[in-house]
Tab-separated table of N, CA and C in Angstrom:
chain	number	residue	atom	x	y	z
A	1	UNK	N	-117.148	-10.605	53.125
A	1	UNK	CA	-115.769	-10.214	53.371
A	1	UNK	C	-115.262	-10.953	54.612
A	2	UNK	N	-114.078	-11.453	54.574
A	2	UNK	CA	-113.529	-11.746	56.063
A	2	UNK	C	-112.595	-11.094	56.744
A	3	UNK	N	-113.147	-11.508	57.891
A	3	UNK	CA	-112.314	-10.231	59.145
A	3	UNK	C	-110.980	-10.310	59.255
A	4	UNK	N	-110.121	-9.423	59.292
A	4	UNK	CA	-108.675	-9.362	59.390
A	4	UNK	C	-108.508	-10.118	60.793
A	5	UNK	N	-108.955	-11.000	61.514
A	5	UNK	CA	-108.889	-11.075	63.094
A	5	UNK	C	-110.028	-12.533	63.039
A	6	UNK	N	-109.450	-13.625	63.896
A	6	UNK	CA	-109.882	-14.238	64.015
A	6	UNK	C	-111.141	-14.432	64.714
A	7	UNK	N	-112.510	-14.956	64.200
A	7	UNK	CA	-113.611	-14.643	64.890
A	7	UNK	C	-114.634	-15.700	64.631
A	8	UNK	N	-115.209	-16.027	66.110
A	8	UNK	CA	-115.897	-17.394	66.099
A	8	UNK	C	-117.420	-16.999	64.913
A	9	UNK	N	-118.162	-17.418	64.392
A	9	UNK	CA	-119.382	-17.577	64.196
A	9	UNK	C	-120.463	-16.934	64.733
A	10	UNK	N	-120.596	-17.613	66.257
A	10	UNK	CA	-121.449	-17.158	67.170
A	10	UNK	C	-120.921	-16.280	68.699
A	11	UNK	N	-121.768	-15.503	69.114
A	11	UNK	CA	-121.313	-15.467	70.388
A	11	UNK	C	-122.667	-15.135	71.154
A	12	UNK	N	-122.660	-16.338	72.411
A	12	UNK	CA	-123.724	-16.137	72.678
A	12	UNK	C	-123.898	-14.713	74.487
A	13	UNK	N	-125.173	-13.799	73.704
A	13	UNK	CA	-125.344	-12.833	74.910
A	13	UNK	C	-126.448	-12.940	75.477
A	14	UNK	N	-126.570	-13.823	76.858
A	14	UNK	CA	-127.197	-14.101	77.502
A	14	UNK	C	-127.250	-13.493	78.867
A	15	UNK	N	-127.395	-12.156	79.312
A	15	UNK	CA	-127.014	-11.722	80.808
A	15	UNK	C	-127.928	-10.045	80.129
A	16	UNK	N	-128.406	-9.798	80.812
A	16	UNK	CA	-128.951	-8.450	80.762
A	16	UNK	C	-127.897	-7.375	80.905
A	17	UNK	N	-126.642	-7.241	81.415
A	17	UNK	CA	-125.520	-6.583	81.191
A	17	UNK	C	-125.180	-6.461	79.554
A	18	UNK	N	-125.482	-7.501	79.215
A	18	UNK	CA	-124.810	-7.263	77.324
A	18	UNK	C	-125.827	-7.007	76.439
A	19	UNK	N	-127.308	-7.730	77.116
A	19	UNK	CA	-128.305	-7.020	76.261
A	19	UNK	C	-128.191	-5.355	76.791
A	20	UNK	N	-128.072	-4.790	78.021
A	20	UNK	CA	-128.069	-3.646	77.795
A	20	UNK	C	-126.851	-2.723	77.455
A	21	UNK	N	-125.987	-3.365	77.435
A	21	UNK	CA	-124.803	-3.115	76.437
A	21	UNK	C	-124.852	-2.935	74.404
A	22	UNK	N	-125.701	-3.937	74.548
A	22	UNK	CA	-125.763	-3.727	73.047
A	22	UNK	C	-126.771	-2.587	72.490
A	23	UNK	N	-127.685	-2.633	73.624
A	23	UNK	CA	-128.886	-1.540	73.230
A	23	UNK	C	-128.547	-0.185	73.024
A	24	UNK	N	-126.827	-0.012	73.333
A	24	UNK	CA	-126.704	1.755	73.422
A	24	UNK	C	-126.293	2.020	71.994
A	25	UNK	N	-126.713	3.056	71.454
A	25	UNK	CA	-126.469	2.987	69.932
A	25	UNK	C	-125.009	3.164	69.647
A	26	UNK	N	-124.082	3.663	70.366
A	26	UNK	CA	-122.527	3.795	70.119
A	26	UNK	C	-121.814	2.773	70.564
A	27	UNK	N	-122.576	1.914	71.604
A	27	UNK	CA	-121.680	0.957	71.394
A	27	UNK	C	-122.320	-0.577	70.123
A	28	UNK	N	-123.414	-0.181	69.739
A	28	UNK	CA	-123.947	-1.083	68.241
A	28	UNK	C	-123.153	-0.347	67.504
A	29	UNK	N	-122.682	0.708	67.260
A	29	UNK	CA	-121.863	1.146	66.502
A	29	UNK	C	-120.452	0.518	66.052
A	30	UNK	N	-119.935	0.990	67.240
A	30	UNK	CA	-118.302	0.051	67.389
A	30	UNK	C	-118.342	-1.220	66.917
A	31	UNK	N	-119.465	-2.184	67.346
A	31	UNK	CA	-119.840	-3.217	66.972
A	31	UNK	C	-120.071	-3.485	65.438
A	32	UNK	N	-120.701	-2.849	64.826
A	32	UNK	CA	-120.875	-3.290	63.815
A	32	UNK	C	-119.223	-2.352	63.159
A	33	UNK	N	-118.581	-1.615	63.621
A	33	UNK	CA	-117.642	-1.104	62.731
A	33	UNK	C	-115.801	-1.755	62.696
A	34	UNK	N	-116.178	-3.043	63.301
A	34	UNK	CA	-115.534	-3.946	63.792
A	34	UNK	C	-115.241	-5.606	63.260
A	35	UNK	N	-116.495	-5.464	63.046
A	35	UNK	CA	-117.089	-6.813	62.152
A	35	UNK	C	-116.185	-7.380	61.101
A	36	UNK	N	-115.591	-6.636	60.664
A	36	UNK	CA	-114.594	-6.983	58.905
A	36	UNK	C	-113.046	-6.680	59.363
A	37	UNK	N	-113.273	-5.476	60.363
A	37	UNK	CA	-111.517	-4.636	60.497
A	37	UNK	C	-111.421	-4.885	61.875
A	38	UNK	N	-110.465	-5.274	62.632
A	38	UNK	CA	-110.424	-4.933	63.894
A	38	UNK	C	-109.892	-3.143	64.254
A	39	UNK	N	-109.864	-2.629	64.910
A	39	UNK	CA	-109.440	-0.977	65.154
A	39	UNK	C	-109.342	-0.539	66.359
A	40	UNK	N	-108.346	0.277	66.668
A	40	UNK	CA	-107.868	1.383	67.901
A	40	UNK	C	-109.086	2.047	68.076
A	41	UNK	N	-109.073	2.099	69.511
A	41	UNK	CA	-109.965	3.669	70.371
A	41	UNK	C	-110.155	4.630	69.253
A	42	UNK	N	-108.893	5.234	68.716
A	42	UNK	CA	-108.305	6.224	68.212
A	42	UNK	C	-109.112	6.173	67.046
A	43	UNK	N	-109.116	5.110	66.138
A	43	UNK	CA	-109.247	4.589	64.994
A	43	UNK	C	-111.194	5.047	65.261
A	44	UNK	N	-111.792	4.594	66.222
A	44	UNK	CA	-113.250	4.529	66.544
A	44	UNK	C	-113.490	5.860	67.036
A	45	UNK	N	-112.988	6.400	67.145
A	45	UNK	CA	-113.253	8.005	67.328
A	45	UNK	C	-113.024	8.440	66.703
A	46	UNK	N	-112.127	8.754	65.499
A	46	UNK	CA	-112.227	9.061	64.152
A	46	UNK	C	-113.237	8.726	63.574
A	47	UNK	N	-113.567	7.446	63.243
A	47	UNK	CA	-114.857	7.040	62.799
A	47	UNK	C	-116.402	7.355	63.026
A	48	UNK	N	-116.268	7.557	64.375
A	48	UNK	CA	-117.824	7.980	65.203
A	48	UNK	C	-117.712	9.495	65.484
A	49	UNK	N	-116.648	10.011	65.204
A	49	UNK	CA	-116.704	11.601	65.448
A	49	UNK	C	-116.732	11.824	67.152
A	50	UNK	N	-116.212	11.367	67.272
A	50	UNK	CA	-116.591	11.592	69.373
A	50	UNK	C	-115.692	11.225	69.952
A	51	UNK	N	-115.213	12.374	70.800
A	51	UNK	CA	-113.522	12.144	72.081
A	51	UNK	C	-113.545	10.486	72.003
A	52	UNK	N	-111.645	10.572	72.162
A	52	UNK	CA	-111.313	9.412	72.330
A	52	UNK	C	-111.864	8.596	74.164
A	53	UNK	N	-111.911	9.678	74.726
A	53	UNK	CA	-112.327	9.300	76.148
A	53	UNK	C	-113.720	8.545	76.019
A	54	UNK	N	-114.415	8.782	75.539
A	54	UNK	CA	-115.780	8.142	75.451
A	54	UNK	C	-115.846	7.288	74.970
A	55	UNK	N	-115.353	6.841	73.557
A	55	UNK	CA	-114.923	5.883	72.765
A	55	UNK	C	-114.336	5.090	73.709
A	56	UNK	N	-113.492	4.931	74.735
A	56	UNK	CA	-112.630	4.315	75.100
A	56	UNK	C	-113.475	3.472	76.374
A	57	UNK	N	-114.295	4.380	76.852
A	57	UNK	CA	-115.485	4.086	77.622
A	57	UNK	C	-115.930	3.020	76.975
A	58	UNK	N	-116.996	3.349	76.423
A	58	UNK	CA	-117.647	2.492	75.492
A	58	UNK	C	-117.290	0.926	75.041
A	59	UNK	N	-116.403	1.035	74.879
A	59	UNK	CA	-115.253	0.300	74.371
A	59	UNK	C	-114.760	-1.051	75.337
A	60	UNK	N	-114.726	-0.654	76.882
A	60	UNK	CA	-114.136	-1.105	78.034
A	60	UNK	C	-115.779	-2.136	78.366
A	61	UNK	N	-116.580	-1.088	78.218
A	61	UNK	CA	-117.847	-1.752	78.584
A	61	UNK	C	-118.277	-3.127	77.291
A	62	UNK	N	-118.084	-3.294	76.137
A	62	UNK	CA	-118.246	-4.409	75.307
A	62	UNK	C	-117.093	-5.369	75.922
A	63	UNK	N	-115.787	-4.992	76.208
A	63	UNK	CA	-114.893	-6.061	76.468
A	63	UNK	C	-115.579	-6.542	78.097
A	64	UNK	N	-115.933	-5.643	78.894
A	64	UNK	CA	-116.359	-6.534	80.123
A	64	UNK	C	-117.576	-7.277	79.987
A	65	UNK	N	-118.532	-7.009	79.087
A	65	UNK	CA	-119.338	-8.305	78.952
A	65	UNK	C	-119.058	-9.377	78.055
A	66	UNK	N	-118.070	-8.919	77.482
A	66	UNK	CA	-117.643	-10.272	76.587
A	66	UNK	C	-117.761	-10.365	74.993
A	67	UNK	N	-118.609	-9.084	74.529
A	67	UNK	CA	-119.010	-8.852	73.057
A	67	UNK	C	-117.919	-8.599	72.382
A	68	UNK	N	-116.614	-7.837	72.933
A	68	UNK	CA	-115.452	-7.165	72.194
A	68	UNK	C	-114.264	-7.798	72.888
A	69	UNK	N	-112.975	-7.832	72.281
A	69	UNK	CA	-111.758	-8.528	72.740
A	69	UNK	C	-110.499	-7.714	72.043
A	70	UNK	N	-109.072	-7.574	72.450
A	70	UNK	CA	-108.438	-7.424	71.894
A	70	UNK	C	-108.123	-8.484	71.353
A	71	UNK	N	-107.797	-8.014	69.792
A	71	UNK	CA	-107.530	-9.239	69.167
A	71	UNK	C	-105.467	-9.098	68.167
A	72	UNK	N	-105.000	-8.242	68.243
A	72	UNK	CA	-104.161	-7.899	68.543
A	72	UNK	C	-103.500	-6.379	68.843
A	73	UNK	N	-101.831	-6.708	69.072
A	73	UNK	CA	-101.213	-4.930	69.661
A	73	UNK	C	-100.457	-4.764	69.004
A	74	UNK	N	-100.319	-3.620	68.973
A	74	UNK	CA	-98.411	-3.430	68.290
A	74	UNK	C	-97.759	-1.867	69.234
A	75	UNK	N	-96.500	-1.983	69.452
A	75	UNK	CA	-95.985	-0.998	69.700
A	75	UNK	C	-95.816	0.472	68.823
A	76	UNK	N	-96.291	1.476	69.405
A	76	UNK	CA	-96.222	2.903	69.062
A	76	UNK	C	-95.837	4.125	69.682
A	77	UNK	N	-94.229	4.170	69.640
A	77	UNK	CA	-93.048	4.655	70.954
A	77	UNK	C	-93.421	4.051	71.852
A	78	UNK	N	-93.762	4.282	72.954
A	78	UNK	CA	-93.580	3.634	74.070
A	78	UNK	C	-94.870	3.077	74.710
A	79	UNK	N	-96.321	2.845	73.846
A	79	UNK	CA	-97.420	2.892	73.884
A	79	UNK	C	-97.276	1.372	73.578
A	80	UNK	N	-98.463	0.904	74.015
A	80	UNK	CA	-99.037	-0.510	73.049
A	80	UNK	C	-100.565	-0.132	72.688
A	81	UNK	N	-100.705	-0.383	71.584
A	81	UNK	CA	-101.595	0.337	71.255
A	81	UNK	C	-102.331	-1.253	70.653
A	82	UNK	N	-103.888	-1.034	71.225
A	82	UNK	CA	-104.408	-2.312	71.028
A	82	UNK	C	-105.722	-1.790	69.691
A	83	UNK	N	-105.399	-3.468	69.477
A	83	UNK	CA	-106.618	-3.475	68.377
A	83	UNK	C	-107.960	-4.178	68.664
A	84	UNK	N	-109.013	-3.668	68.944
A	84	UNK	CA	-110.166	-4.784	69.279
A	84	UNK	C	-111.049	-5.235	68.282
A	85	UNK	N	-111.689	-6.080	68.345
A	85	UNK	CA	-112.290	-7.277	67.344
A	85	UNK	C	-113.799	-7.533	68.211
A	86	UNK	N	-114.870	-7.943	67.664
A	86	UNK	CA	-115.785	-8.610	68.143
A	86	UNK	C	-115.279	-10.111	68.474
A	87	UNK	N	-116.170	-10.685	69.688
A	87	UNK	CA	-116.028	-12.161	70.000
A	87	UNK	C	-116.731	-13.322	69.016
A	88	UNK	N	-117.764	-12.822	68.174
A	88	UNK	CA	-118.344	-13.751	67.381
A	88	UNK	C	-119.116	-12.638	66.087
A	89	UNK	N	-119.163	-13.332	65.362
A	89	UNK	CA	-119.878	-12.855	63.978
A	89	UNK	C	-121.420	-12.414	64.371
A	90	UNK	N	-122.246	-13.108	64.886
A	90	UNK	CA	-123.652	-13.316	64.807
A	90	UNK	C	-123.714	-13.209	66.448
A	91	UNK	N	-124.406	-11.997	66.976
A	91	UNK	CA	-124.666	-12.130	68.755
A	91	UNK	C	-125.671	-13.080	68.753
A	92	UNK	N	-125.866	-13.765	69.500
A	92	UNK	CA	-127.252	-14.665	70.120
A	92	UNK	C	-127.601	-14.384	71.248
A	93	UNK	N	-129.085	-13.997	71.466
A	93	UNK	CA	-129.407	-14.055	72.098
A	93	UNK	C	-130.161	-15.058	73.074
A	94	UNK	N	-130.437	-15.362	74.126
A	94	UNK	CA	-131.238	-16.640	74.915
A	94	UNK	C	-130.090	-17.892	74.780
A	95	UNK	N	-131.943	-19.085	74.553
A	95	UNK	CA	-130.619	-19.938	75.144
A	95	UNK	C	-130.762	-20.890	73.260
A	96	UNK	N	-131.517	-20.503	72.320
A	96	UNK	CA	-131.863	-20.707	71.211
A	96	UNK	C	-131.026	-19.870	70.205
A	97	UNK	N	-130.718	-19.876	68.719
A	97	UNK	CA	-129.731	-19.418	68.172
A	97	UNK	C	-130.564	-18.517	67.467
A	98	UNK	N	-131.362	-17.368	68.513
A	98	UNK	CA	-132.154	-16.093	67.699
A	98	UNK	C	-131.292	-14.763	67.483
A	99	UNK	N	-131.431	-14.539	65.946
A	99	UNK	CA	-130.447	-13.412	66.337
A	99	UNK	C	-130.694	-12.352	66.992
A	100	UNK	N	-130.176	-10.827	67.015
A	100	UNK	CA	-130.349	-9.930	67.880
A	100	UNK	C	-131.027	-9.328	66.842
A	101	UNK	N	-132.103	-8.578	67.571
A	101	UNK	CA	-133.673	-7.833	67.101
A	101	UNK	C	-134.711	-9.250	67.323
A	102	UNK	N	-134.451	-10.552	67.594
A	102	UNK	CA	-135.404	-10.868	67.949
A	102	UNK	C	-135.569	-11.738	69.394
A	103	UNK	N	-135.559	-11.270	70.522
A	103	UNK	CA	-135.161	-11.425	71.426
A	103	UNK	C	-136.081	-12.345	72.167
A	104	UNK	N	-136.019	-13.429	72.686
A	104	UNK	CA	-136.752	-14.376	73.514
A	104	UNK	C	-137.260	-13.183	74.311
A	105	UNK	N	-138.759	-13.563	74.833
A	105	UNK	CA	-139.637	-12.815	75.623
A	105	UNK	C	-138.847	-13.227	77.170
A	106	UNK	N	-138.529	-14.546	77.122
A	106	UNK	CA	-138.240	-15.074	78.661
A	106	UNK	C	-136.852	-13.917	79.008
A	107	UNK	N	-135.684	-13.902	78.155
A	107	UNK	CA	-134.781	-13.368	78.002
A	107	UNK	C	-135.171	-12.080	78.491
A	108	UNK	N	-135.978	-11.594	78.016
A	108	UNK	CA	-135.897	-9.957	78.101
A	108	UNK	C	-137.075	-9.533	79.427
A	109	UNK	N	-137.943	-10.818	80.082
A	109	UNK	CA	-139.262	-10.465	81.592
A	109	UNK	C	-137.137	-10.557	82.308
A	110	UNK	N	-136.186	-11.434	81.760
A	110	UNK	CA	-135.255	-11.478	83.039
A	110	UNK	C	-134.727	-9.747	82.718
A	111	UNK	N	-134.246	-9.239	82.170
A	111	UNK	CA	-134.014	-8.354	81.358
A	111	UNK	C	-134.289	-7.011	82.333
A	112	UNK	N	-135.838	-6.974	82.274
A	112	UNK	CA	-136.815	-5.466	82.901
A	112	UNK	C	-136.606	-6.811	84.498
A	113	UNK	N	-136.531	-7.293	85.156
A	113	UNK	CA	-136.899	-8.046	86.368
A	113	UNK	C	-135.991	-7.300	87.293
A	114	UNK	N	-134.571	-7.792	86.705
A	114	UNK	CA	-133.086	-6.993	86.706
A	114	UNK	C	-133.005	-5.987	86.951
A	115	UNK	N	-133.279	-5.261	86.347
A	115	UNK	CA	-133.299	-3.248	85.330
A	115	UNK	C	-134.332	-2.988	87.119
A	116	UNK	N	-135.375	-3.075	87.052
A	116	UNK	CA	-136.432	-3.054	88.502
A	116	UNK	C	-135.470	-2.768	89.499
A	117	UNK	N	-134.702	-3.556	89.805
A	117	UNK	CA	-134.072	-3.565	91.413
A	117	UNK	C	-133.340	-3.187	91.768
């Protein structure tokens, strides 16, 4: 199927911020519920069953590492109400085109090195 929203191929997640971003199961959620449709907070809390506040959380944290984007808005009374999209089809992890579940060992000693301090 293709995504209503323009979307690269790849996107590569290389920073222990997005691997541990991706590791939380609600935000793999959003992620994968994103993939085909782009959708509102609103829209993802309907979907996941859970306050829009958390959702919205969640949500803020994929766009600051770079996994999620608005990809477009539209006005709703006096609201702009955004739609977010993933940044790429396929996450990558490292510096090789492995997908996610199979994670470079080097990637992930930086990973726990990080997480330590």
């Amino acid at each position: 199927m293709v995504p209503d929203y323009e979307l690269a191929p790849t996107v590569n997640a290389d920073t222990p911020r997005q691997l541990k971003a991706v590791a939380e199961p609600v935000r793999s959620l959003i992620l994968d519920l994103v993939l085909e449709r782009a959708a509102t907070v609103t829209e993802l809390a309907v979907a996941l069953d859970r306050p829009k506040s958390s959702v919205a959380y969640h949500v803020d944290v994929l766009v600051d590492v770079g996994l999620l984007q608005v990809v477009r808005t539209r006005k709703v009374r006096a609201i702009e109400e955004r739609f977010y999209g993933r940044t790429g089809r396929t996450i990558i992890f490292g510096d090789s085109p492995t997908p996610i579940g199979a994670v470079q060992q080097n990637f992930l000693a930086a990973a726990q090195s990080e997480a330590a301090v």
